[in-house]
Amino acid sequence: MLVEISKLKLNLGAHAVLRDVNLTLQKGQIYGLLGPNGAGKSTTISVVTGLRAPTSGSVRVLGLDPAADALHLHSRIGVLAEQAGFYDWMSAGDYLLWVARLYQKNLDKPGIARLMGRVGLDGQSPAPIDTYSRGMRQRLGLARALINQPELLILDEPTNGLDPRGRREIHDVLLDLSVNQGVGILLCTHLLDDVDRLCTRIGIIAQGRTLLEGSIADLLSAQRAAVRYRLRVEAGEAAQQLPAEITLLARAGDWWHVEIASHIEPASAWRKLLYSGIRIDEIHREGGGLEELYLAVTEAKEAA
Amino acid sequence: MNPITLIARKEAGELLMSGRGLAWLLALSVIMSVLSLLLVSNTELSLLDNAQVVYMVMGTVTALGALLAVVLGSDAVAGERERGSLMPLLLAPVTPSQIVFGKMGGQVAGWVVMYLLSLPYVWAVGSSGQNLTQAVAYLALFGTPVVLGFGFLGIALSARLRSVRSALLTSLITLMLLASPLLLGPSLRQSAIGKLFDAVNPFSAAVNSFDSVVIDSQPLAMQINRLAISLVWLVLTAVFAIRSVRKMEI
């Protein structure tokens, strides 16, 4: 287990910031930590990284107590904080070389260039960081987080400011790290699309409490949240022939917006649709289940 | 490479290669040139003797060094926090002490450059008199702990107050209070409060030592108490800075 948090509580002065946070992350897993603004996600990260000591509860990261073994832990994890600051007067290459030395890593200039290429910053080395766009700074922040070949990567809004191609590239890097190198990734984001594409496990926290935690498939199935799709069908198809598993939400020309309950296997629903004689040209998943689940859980908490 | 050396090299590079550092050195040169010109004129008119002029230059260099130290110290932690670069530093395998001493390494570089820059001015106003060598040595011996102590104080306040502006304001007020012996008249310094203030104030210790060595030609043995005050100041501020960075909240 890379991260194991149980009944975490943290008080800052008289204010209880974290009341009951639970989280488990295994090797090679990408875990999405979700929650509204001010829910306690960043504070949880600060406890996981050893920057804050918990008031009570158990926190183990890579088998270590983060508050007591922060120095050892920091050499084994990589973190991309939400506000990724750098020494702007340095070039990206010089900065990464400096960070590598701080981590006692013998990376040479070609090694730094390879790392920069991996996050899509090829050929940017001589330019001072001051000239970088927000997206480029995000990429540089990710390169910094990867510099020590971490066993655990903690990312706070890693795709903020990236264009669609950039997001896809970062997704590919994270999937490669997770699947091929066994790196555990704790992803803190508001972008449910990122979570949908990357994560196998999520935790939703609000007001300092974990409301829900588990694998996405199990949670969606348990919540019976519907998943939405956008279909392009052959012109003139009639919606009356839809099987019972599929609910038509809206129709715009050849495009149908439909919903399938999460406990139903999408493949079987499409098969029934085809058997009913409707010819499908394209299927696109839209936010769907995860978004519904997130909204249902956080709204229920707010109402309570 | 040791993290302290790495951080110190980065800090020194940022200070000495940046526009801010060059502007500071230019300002220092202008201030020292004007001061030296005025003091040499006074010497030529026999209004001040040579030793007094050297003593005044030494006090001014120490005060300017302390001013540089509080400016750099106040920015050291709070400035990094405001620019978002503090978190990556705290998440690196580096201890709070290493961060503090690394930051201080940059300030040492700034002070060394300032000290070297001041030497021609000390020579220009004091070359025709006695005790020039002692003046140069004592400026290093007493000026260094006082200046670096203000640097540590700036770092400590910067970590505790979380804002460059608040840290700078508090550090400057402390500097002005401690540097007030430069502005106090002889009669006030001879009063009970003045004597008590002199006995515990590192800035007074340095200035009185300059006075004792350059004007009164007294030996090092007479300066041990004053040196101890300066060193205690340095150690206390260093401990304060390390504790402040260790207890700092993100």
XYZ file of N, CA and C in Angstrom, chain A residues 63 138-139 187 200 210:
18
model
N 4.855 3.424 3.632
C 5.222 2.740 4.873
C 5.817 3.649 5.927
N 2.958 24.319 -16.186
C 2.399 23.068 -15.666
C 3.261 21.883 -16.078
N 3.699 21.909 -17.333
C 4.545 20.815 -17.835
C 5.877 20.793 -17.085
N -4.320 12.041 -7.608
C -4.686 13.134 -8.502
C -5.800 13.954 -7.873
N -8.772 4.797 -11.465
C -9.509 3.554 -11.240
C -10.208 3.614 -9.888
N -14.449 12.204 4.312
C -14.566 11.362 3.123
C -16.001 10.865 3.050
